[in-house]
CSV table of C-alpha atoms and ligand atoms in Angstrom, one decimal:
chain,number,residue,atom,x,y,z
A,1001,UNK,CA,-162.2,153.4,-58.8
A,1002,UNK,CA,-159.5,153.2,-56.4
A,1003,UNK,CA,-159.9,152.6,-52.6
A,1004,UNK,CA,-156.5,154.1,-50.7
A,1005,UNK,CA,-155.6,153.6,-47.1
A,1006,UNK,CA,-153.4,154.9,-45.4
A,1007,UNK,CA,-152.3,154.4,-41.6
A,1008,UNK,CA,-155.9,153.3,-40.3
A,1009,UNK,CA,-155.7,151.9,-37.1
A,1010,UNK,CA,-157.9,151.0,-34.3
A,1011,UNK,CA,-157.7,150.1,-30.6
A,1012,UNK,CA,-160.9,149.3,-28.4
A,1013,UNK,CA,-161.7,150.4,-25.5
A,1014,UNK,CA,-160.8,146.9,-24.1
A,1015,UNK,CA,-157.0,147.7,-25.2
A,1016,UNK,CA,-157.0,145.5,-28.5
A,1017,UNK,CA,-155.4,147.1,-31.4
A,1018,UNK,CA,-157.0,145.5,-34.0
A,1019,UNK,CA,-155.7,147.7,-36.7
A,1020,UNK,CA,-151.7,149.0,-36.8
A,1021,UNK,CA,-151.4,151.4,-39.1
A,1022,UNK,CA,-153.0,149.8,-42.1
A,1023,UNK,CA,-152.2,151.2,-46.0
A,1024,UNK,CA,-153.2,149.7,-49.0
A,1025,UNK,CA,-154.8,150.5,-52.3
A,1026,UNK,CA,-157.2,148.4,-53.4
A,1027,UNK,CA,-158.0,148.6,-57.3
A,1028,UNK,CA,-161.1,148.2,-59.1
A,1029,UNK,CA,-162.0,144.4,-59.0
A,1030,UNK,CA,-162.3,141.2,-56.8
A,1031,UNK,CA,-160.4,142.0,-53.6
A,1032,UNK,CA,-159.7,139.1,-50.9
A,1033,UNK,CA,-158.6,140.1,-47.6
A,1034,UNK,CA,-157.1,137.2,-45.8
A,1035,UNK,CA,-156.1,136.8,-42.5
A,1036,UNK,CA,-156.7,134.1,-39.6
A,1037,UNK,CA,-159.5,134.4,-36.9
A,1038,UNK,CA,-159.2,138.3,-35.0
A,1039,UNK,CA,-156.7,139.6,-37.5
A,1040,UNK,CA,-158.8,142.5,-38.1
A,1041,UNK,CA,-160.8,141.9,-41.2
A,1042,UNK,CA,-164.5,143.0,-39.9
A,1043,UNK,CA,-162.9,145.8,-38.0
A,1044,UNK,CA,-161.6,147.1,-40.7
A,1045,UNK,CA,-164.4,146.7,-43.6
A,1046,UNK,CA,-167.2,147.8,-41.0
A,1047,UNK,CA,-164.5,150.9,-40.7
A,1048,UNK,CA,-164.9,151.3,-44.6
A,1049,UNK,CA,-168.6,150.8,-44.0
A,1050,UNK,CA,-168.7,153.9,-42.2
A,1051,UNK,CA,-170.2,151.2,-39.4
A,1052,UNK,CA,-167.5,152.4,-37.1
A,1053,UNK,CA,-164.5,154.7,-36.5
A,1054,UNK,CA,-161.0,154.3,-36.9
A,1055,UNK,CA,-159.0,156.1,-34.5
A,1056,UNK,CA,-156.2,157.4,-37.3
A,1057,UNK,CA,-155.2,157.0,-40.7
A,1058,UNK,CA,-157.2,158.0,-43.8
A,1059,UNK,CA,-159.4,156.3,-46.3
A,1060,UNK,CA,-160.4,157.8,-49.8
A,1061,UNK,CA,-161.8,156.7,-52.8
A,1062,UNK,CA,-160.7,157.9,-56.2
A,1063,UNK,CA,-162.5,158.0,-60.0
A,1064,UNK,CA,-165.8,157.9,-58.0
A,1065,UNK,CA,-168.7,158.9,-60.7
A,1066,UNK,CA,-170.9,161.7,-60.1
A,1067,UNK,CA,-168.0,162.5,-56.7
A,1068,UNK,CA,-166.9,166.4,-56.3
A,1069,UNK,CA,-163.4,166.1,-57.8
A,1070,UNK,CA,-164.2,161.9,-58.4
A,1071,UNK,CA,-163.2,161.3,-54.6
A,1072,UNK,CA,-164.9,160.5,-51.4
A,1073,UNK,CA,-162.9,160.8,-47.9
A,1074,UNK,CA,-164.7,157.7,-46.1
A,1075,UNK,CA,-163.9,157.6,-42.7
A,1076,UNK,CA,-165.5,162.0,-43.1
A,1077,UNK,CA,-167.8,161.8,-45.8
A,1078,UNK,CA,-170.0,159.0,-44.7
A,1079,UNK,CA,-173.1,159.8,-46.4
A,1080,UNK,CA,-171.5,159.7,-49.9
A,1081,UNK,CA,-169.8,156.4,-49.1
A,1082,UNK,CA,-173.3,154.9,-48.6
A,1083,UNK,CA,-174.9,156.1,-51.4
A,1084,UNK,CA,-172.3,154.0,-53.2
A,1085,UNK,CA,-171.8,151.0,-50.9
A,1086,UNK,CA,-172.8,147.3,-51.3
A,1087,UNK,CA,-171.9,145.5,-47.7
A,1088,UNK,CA,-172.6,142.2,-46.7
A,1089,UNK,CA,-171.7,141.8,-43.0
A,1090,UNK,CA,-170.2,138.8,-41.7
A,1091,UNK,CA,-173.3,138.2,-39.1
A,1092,UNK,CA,-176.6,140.3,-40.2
A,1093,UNK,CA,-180.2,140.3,-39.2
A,1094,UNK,CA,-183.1,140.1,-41.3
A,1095,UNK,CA,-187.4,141.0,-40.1
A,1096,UNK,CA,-188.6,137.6,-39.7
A,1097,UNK,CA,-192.2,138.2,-41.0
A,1098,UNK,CA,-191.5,140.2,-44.2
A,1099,UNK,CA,-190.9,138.9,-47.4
A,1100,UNK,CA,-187.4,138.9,-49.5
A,1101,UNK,CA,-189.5,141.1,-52.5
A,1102,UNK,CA,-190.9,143.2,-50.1
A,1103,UNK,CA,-187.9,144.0,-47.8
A,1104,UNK,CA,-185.4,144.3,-51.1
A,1105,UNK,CA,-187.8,147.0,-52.3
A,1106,UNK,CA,-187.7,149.3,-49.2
A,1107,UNK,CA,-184.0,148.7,-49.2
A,1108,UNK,CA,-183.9,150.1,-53.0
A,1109,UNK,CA,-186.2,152.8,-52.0
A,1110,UNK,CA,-183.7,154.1,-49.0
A,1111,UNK,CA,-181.4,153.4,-51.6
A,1112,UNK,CA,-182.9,156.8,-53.7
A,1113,UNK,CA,-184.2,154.8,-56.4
A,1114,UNK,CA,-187.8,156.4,-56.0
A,1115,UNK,CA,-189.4,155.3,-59.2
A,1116,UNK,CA,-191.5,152.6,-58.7
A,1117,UNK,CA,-191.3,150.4,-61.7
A,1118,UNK,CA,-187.6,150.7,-61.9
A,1119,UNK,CA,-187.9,149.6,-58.7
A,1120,UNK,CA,-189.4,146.6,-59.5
A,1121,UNK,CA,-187.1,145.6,-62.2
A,1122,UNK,CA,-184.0,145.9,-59.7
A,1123,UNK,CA,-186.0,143.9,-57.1
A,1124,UNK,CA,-186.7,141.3,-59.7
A,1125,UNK,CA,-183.1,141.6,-61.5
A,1126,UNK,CA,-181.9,140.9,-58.2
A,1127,UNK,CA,-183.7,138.4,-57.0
A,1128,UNK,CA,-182.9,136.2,-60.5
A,1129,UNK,CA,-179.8,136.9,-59.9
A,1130,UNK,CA,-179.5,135.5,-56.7
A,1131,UNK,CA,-181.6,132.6,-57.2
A,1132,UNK,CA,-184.8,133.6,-54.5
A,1133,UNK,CA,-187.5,134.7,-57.2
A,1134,UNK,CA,-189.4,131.5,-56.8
A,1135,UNK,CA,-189.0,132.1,-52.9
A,1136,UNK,CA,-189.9,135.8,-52.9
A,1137,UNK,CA,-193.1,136.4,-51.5
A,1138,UNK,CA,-191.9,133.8,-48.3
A,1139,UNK,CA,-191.7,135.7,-45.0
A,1140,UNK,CA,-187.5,135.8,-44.6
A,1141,UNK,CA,-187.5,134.2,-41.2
A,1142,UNK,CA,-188.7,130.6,-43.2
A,1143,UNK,CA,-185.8,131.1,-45.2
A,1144,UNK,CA,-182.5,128.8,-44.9
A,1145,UNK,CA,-179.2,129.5,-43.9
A,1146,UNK,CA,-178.1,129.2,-48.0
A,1147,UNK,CA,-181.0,131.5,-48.9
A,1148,UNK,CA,-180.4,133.9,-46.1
A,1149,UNK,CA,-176.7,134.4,-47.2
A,1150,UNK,CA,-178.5,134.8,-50.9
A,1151,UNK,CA,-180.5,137.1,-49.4
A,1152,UNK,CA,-177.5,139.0,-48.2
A,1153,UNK,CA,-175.9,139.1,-51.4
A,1154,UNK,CA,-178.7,140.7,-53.1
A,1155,UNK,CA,-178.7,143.4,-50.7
A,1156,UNK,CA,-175.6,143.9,-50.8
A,1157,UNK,CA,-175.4,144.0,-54.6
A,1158,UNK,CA,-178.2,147.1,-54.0
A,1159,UNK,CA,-175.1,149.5,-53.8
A,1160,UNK,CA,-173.1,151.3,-56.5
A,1161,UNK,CA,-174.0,148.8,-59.1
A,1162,UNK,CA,-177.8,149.8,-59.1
A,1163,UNK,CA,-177.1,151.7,-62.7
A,1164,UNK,CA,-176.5,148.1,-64.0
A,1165,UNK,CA,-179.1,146.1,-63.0
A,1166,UNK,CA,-181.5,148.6,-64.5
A,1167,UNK,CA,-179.3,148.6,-67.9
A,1168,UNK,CA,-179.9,143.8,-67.7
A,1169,UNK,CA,-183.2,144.5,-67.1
A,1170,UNK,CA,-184.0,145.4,-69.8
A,1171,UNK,CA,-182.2,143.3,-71.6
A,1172,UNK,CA,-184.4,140.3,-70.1
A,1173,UNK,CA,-183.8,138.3,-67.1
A,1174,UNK,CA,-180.3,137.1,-66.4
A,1175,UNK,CA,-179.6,133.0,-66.2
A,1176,UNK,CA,-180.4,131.0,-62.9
A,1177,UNK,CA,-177.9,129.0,-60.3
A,1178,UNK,CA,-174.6,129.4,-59.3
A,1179,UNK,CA,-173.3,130.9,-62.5
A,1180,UNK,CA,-175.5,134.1,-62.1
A,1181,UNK,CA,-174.5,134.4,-58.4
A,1182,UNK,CA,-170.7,134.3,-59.8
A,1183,UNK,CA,-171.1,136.9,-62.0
A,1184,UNK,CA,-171.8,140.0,-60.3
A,1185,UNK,CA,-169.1,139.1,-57.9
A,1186,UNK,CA,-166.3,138.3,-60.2
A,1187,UNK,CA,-166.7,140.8,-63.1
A,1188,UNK,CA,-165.0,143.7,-63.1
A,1189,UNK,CA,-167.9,146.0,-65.0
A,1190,UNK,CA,-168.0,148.7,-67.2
A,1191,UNK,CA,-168.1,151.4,-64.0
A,1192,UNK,CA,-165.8,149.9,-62.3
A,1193,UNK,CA,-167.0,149.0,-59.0
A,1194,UNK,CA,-165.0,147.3,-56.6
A,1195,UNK,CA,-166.0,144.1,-53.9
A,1196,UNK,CA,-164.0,143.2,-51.5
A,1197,UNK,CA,-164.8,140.1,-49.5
A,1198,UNK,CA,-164.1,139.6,-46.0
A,1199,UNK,CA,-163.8,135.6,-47.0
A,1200,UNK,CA,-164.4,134.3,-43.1
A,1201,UNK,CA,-167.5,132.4,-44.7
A,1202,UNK,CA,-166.7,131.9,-48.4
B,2543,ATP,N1,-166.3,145.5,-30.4
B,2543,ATP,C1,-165.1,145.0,-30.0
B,2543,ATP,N2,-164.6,145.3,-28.8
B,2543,ATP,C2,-163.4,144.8,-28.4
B,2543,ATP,N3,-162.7,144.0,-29.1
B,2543,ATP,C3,-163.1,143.7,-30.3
B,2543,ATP,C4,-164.3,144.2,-30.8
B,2543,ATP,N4,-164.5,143.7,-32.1
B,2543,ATP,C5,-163.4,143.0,-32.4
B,2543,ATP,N5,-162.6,143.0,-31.3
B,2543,ATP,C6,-161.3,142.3,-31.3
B,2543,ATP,O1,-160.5,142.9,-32.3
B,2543,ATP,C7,-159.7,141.9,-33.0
B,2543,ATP,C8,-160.1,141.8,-34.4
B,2543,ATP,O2,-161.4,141.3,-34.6
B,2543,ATP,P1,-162.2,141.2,-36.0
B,2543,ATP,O3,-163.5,140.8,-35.7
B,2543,ATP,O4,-161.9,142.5,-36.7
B,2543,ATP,O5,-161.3,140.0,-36.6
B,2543,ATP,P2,-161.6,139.2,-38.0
B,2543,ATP,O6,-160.3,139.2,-38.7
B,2543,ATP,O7,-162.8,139.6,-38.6
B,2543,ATP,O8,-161.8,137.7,-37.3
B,2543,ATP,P3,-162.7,136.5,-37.9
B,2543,ATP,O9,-161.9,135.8,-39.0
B,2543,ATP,O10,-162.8,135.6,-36.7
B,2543,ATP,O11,-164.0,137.0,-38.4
B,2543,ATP,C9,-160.0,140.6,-32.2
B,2543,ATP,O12,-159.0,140.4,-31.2
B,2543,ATP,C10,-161.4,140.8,-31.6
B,2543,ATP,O13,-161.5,140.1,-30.4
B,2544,MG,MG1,-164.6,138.8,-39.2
């Protein structure tokens, strides 16, 4: 997959122009965006998040699986992009009271995947994966700031590459700590998915 952008840019109401004509083409793999404080960074992935609008330019992704004609126009086809998107926001919310199993498996349910024992197995994949099985039954508002941001990553991770935690599962649970977390960030897999980090908090 390719992600290509061409001339995106963005003024608020308040008269900032937080993006100027902005092209680049992002290939498959780890993607850092770097830029000091109110360069633009969130504007600009919560435009490719379909979170907000951009007021020109042109966004598509290309070699998208199961895509009409492999591509997706982001900033019109907004749907499609989030059937395929992991996002971890830089600031994000969570429901105080409900548990990280709990809330992760009505995320993967709005997520389409509607069988529930798969289900399961992508809850619990992701989970391990992140580090929070031991902690998954406790209500998300007891959790730290660390396991919050885990939290977020396994959301996150609920995206495109849903195909492949259902492929590990059954394969057996993947390893614990900081070298699991890694992984699904830093490997460029099989289909080809693509993160790219806004890196304000990495
Ligand atoms: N909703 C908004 N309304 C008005 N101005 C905004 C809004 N959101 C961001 N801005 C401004 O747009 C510019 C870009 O902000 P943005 O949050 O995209 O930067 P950033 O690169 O993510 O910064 P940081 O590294 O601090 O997270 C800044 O000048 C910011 O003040
Ligand atoms: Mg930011």
């Amino acid at each position: 997959m390719e992600l290509h952008l061409t001339g995106l840019s963005k003024t608020y109401p308040n008269g900032v122009r937080a993006l100027d004509d902005v092209s680049l083409t992002i290939p498959t793999g780890m993607f850092g965006l770097l830029g000091p404080n109110g360069a633009g960074k969130s504007t600009l992935m919560r435009t490719l998040a379909t979170l907000q609008d951009a007021d020109h330019g042109s966004a598509q992704l290309s070699g998208v699986p199961g895509a009409a004609g492999g591509n997706i126009n982001v900033l019109r086809d907004k749907s499609a992009v989030r059937r395929v998107l992991g996002y971890l926001p830089q600031d994000f919310g969570v429901y105080p009271k409900v548990s990280a199993e709990d809330m992760l498996d009505h995320l993967a349910r709005l997520k389409g995947i509607t069988n529930k024992g798969e289900r399961a197995d992508v809850v619990a994949s992701l989970l391990r994966q992140t580090n929070l099985y031991d902690v998954r039954k406790k209500a998300l508002g007891g959790y730290s700031g660390g396991m919050r941001q885990r939290f977020g990553i396994a959301q996150a991770l609920l995206g495109a590459p849903a195909a492949d935690h259902r492929r590990r599962t059954h394969r057996g649970p993947r390893p614990r700590g900081a070298h699991a977390l890694s992984q699904p960030a830093g490997r460029d897999r099989r289909g080809g998915d693509r993160r790219a980090v806004d890196p304000h908090r990495v």
